[in-house]
XYZ file of C-alpha atoms in Angstrom:
134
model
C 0.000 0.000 0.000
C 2.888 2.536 0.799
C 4.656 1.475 -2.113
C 1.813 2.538 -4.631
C 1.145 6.053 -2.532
C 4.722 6.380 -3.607
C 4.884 4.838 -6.961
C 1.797 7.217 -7.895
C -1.361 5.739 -9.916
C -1.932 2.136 -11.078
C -0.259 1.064 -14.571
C -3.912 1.021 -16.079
C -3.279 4.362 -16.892
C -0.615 3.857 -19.040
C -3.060 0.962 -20.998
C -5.200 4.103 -21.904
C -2.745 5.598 -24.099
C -2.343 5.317 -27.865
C 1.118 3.798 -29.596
C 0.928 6.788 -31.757
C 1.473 9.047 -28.815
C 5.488 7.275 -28.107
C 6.579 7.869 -32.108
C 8.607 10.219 -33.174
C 7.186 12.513 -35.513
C 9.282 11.992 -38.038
C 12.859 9.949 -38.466
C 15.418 11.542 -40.672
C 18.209 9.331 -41.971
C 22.364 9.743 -41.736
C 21.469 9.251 -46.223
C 19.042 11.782 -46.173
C 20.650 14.556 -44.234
C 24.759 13.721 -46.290
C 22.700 13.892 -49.429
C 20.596 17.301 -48.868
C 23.927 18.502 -47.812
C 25.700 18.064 -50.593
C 23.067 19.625 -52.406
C 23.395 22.536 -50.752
C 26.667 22.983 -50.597
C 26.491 23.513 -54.546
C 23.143 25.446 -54.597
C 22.993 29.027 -54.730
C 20.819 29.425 -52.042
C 19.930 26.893 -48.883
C 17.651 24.015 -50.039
C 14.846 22.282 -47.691
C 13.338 18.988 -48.563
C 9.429 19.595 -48.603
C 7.522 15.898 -47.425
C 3.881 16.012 -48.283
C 0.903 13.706 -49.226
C -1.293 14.170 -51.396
C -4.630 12.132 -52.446
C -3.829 9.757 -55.496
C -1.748 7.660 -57.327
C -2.677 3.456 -57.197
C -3.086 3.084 -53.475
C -5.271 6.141 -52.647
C -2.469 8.557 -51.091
C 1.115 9.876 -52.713
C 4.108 10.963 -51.177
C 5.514 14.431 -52.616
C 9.037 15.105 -52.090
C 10.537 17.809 -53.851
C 13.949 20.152 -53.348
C 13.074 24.390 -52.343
C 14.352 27.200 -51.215
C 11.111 29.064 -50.784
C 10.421 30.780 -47.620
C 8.379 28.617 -45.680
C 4.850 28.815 -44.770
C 3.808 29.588 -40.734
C 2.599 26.254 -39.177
C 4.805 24.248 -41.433
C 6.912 21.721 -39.055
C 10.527 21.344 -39.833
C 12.921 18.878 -38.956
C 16.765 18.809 -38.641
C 19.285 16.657 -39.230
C 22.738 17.583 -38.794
C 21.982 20.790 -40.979
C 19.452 19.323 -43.130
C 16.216 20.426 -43.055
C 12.973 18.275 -43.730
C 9.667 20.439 -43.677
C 5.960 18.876 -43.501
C 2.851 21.213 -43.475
C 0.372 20.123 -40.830
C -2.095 18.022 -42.520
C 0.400 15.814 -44.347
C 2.033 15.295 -40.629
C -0.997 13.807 -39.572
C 0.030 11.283 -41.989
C 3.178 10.916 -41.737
C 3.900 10.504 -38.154
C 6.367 7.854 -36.813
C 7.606 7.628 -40.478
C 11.303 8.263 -41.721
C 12.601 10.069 -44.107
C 15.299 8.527 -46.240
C 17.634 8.762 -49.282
C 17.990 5.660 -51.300
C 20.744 4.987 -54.260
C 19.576 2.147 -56.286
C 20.657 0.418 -59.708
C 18.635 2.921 -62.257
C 17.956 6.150 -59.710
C 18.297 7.576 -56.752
C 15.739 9.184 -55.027
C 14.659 10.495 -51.426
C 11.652 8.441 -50.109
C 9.347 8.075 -47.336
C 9.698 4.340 -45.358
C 8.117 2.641 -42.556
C 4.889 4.780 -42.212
C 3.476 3.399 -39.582
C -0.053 4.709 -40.567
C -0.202 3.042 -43.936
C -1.380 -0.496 -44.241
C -0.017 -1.118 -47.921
C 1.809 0.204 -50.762
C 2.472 0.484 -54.376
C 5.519 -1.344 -55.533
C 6.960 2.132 -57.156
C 6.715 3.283 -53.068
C 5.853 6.677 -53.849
C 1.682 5.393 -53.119
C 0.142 3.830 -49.764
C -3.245 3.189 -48.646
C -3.637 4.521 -45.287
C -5.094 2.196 -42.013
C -8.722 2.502 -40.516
């Protein structure tokens, strides 16, 4: 009995809580941040990498990842990474949260991507399109 007085509420409390609630909002990757890096470093003015999603493509959403130096709009979120910066407006972080952001060098491209999004249930084999969970 003293110990709990002590120890503060039950652990039933902690059953009430979502998973979503201990994710990071987003992961950014050693790849990701080296790569925006060097981009900047030959870019006549300081780059951001812009996540968003969009409706569309095969599985119902679409990632959008694109390169800008635009200024950057008030409730946007941005993350850094060693000096690279990763920017999400809010209703695409809704989406996105617990995912990372990464830079992948394969065979025929290279590309940045999003991975392990924890709130889609599937995706398209081209990765760029996920169907999100109930």
């Amino acid at each position: 009995m003293l110990l709990r007085r002590v120890m503060g509420p039950a652990a039933t409390a902690w059953s009430r809580r979502h998973f979503s609630d201990f994710l990071p909002d987003l992961i950014i990757t050693k790849a990701t941040s080296n790569q925006l890096n060097a981009l900047n470093r030959t870019a006549a003015t300081k780059q951001h990498l812009r996540v968003a999603v969009e409706g569309g493509g095969c599985s119902g959403f679409q990632y959008v990842i694109t390169l800008e130096d635009t200024p950057l709009e008030e409730d946007d979120r941005v993350f850094e990474k060693d000096g690279a910066a990763v920017v999400v407006d809010p209703t695409s972080m809704d989406l996105l949260k617990g995912s990372t952001v990464d830079f992948a060098q394969e065979l025929i491209r290279s590309s940045f991507t999003v991975i392990n999004n924890p709130n889609a249930v599937s995706g398209c084999g081209c990765g760029s399109s996920f169907e999100m969970k109930e």
